[in-house]
Short mmCIF file of N, CA and C in Angstrom, two decimals:
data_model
loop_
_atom_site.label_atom_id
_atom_site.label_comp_id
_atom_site.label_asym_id
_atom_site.label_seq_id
_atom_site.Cartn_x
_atom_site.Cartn_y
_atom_site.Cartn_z
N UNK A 1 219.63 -166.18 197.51
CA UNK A 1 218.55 -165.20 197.53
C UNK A 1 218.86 -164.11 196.49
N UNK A 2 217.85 -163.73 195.48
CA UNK A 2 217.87 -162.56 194.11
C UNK A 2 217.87 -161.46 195.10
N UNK A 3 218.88 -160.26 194.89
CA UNK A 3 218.42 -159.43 195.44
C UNK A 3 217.83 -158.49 194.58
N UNK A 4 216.94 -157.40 194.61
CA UNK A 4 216.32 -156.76 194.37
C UNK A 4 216.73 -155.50 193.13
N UNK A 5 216.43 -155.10 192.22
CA UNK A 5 216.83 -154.40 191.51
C UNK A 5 217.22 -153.24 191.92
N UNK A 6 217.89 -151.86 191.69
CA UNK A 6 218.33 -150.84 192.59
C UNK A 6 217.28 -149.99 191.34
N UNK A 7 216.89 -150.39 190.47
CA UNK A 7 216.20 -149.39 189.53
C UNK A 7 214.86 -148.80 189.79
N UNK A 8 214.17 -149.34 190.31
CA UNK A 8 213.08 -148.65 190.78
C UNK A 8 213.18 -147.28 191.83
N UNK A 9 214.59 -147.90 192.67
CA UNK A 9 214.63 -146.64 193.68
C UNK A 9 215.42 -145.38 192.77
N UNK A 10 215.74 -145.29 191.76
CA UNK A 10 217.01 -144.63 191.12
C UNK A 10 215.96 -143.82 190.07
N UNK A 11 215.08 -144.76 189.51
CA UNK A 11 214.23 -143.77 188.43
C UNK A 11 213.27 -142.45 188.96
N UNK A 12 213.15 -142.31 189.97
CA UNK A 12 212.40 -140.95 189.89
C UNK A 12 213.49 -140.11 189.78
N UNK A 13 214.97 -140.61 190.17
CA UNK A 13 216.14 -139.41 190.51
C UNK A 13 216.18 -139.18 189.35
N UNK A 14 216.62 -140.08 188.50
CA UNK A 14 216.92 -140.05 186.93
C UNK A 14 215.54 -139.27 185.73
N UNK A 15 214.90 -139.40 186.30
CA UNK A 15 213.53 -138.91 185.43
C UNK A 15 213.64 -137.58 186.04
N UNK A 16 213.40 -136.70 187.21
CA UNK A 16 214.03 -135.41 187.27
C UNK A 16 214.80 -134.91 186.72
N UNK A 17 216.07 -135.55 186.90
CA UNK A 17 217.36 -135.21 186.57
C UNK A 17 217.41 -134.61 185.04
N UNK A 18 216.54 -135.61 183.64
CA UNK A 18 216.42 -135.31 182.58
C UNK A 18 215.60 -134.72 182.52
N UNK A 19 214.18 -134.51 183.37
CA UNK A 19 213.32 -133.32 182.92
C UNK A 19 214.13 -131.86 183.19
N UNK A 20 214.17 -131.82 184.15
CA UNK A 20 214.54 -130.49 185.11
C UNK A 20 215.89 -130.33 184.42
N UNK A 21 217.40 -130.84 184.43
CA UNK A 21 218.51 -130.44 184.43
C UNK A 21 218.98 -130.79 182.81
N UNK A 22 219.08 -131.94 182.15
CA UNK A 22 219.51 -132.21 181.13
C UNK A 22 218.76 -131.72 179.85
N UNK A 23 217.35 -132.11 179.74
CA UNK A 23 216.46 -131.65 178.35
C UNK A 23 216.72 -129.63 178.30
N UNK A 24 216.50 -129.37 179.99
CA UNK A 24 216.78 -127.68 179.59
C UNK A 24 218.33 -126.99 179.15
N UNK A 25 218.99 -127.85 179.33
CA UNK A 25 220.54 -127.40 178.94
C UNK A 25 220.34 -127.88 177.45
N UNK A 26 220.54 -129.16 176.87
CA UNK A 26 220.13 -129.29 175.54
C UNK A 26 219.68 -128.54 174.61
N UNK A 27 218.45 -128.14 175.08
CA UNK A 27 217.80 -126.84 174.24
C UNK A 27 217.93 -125.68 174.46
N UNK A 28 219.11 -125.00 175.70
CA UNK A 28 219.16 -123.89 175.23
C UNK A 28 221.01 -123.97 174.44
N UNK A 29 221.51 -124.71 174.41
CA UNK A 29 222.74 -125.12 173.98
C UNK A 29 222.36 -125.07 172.16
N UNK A 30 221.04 -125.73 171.58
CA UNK A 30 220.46 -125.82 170.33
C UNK A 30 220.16 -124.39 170.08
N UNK A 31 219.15 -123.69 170.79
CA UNK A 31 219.36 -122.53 170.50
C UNK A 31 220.12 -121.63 170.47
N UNK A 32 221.13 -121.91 171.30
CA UNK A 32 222.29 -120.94 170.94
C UNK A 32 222.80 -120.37 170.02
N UNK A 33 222.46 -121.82 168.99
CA UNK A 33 223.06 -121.57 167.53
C UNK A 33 222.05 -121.35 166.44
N UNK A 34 220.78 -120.85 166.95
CA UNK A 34 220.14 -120.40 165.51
C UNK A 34 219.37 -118.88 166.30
N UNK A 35 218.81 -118.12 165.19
CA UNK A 35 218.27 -117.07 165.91
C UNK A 35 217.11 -117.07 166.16
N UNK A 36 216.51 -117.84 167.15
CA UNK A 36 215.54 -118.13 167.63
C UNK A 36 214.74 -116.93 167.87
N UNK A 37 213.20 -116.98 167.65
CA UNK A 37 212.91 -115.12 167.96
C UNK A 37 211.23 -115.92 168.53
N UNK A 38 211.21 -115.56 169.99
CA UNK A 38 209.90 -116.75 170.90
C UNK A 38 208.72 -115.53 170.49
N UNK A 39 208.82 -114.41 169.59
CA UNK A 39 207.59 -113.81 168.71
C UNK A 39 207.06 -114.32 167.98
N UNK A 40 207.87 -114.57 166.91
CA UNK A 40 207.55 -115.21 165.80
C UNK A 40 208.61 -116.90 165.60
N UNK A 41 208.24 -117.84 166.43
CA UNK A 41 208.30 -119.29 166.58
C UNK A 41 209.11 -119.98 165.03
N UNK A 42 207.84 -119.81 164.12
CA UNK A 42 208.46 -120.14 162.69
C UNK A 42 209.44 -119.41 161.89
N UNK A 43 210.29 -119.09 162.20
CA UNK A 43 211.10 -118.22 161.74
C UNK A 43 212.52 -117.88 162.05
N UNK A 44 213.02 -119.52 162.52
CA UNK A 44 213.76 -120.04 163.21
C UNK A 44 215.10 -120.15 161.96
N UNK A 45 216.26 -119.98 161.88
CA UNK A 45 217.22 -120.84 161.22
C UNK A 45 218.39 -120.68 162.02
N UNK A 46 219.28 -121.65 161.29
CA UNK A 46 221.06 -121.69 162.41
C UNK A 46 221.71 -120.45 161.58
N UNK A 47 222.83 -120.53 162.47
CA UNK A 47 223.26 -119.20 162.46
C UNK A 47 225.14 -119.42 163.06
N UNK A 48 225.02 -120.94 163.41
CA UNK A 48 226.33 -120.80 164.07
C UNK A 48 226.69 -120.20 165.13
N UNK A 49 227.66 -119.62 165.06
CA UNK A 49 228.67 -119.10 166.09
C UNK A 49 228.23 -117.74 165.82
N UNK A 50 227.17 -117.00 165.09
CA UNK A 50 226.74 -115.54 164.66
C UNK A 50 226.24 -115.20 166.41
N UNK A 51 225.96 -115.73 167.29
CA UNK A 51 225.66 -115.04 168.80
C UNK A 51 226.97 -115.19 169.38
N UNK A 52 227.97 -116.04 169.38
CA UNK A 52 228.97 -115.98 170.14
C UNK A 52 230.00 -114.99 169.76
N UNK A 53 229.76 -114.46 168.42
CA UNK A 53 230.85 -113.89 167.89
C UNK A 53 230.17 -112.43 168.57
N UNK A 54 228.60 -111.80 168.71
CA UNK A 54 228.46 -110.93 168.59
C UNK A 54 228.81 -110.83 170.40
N UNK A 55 228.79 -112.15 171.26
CA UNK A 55 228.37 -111.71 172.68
C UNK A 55 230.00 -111.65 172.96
N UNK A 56 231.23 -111.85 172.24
CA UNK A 56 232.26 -111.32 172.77
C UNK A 56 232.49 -110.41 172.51
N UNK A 57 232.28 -109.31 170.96
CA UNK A 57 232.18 -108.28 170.92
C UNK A 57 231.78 -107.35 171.95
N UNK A 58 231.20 -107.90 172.66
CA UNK A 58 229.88 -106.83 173.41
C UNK A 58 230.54 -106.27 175.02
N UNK A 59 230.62 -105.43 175.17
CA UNK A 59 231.32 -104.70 176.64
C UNK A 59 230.75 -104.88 177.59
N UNK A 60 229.13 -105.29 178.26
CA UNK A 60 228.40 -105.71 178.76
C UNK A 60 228.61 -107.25 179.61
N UNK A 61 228.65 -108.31 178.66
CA UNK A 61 228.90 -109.08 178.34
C UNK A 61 230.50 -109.15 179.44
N UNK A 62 231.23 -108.93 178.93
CA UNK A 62 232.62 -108.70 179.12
C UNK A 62 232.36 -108.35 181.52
N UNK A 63 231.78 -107.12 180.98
CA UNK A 63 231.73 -106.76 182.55
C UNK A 63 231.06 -107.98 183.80
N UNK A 64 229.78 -108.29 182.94
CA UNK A 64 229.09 -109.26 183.99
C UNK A 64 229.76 -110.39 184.04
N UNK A 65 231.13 -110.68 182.42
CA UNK A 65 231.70 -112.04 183.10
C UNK A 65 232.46 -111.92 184.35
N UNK A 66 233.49 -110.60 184.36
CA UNK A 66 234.15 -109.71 185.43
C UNK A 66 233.74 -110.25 186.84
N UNK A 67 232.18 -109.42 186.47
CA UNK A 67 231.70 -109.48 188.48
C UNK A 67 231.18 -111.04 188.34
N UNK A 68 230.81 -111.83 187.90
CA UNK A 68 230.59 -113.23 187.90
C UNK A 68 231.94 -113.93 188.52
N UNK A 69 233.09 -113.80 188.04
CA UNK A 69 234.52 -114.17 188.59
C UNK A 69 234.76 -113.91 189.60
N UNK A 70 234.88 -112.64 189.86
CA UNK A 70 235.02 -111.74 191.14
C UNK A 70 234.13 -112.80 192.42
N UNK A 71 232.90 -112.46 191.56
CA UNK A 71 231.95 -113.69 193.01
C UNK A 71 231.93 -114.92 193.49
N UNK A 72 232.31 -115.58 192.75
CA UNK A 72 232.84 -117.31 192.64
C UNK A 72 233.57 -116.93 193.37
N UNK A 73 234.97 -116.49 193.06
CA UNK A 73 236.41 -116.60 193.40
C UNK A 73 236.74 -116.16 193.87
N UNK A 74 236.62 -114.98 194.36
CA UNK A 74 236.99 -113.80 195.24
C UNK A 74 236.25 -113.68 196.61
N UNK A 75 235.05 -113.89 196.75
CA UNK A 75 234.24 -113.95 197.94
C UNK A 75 234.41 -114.70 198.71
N UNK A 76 234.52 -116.40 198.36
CA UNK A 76 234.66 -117.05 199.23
C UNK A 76 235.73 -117.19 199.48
#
């Protein structure tokens, strides 16, 4: 007896999974690296590591990684 394919039951998980979780990490991972400006759309170029360099500079930045740690790790 053939048994039955497991793919039919698996593709709606998998078709979520890439709408909802994978395509939105992708693109904001792409944007990361250019200076995207959602005003003006066309006017897009890369830029590299020019946001990562400025978001460790930044004291802000620095603090919310702080209380972000603190809450993971410390709370529970």
């Amino acid at each position: 007896m053939k048994r039955p394919s497991p793919l039919p039951f698996l593709l709606p998980n998998l078709i979520g999974f890439l709408v909802f979780t994978l395509v939105p990490v992708v693109v904001s991972l792409v944007a990361s690296f250019t200076n995207w400006n959602l005003e003006r759309p066309g006017e897009t170029s890369p830029i590299v590591l020019g946001n990562y360099r400025e978001l460790m500079g930044d004291e802000k930045f620095w603090l919310s990684f702080l209380n972000t740690a603190y809450m993971m790790l410390g709370i529970p």
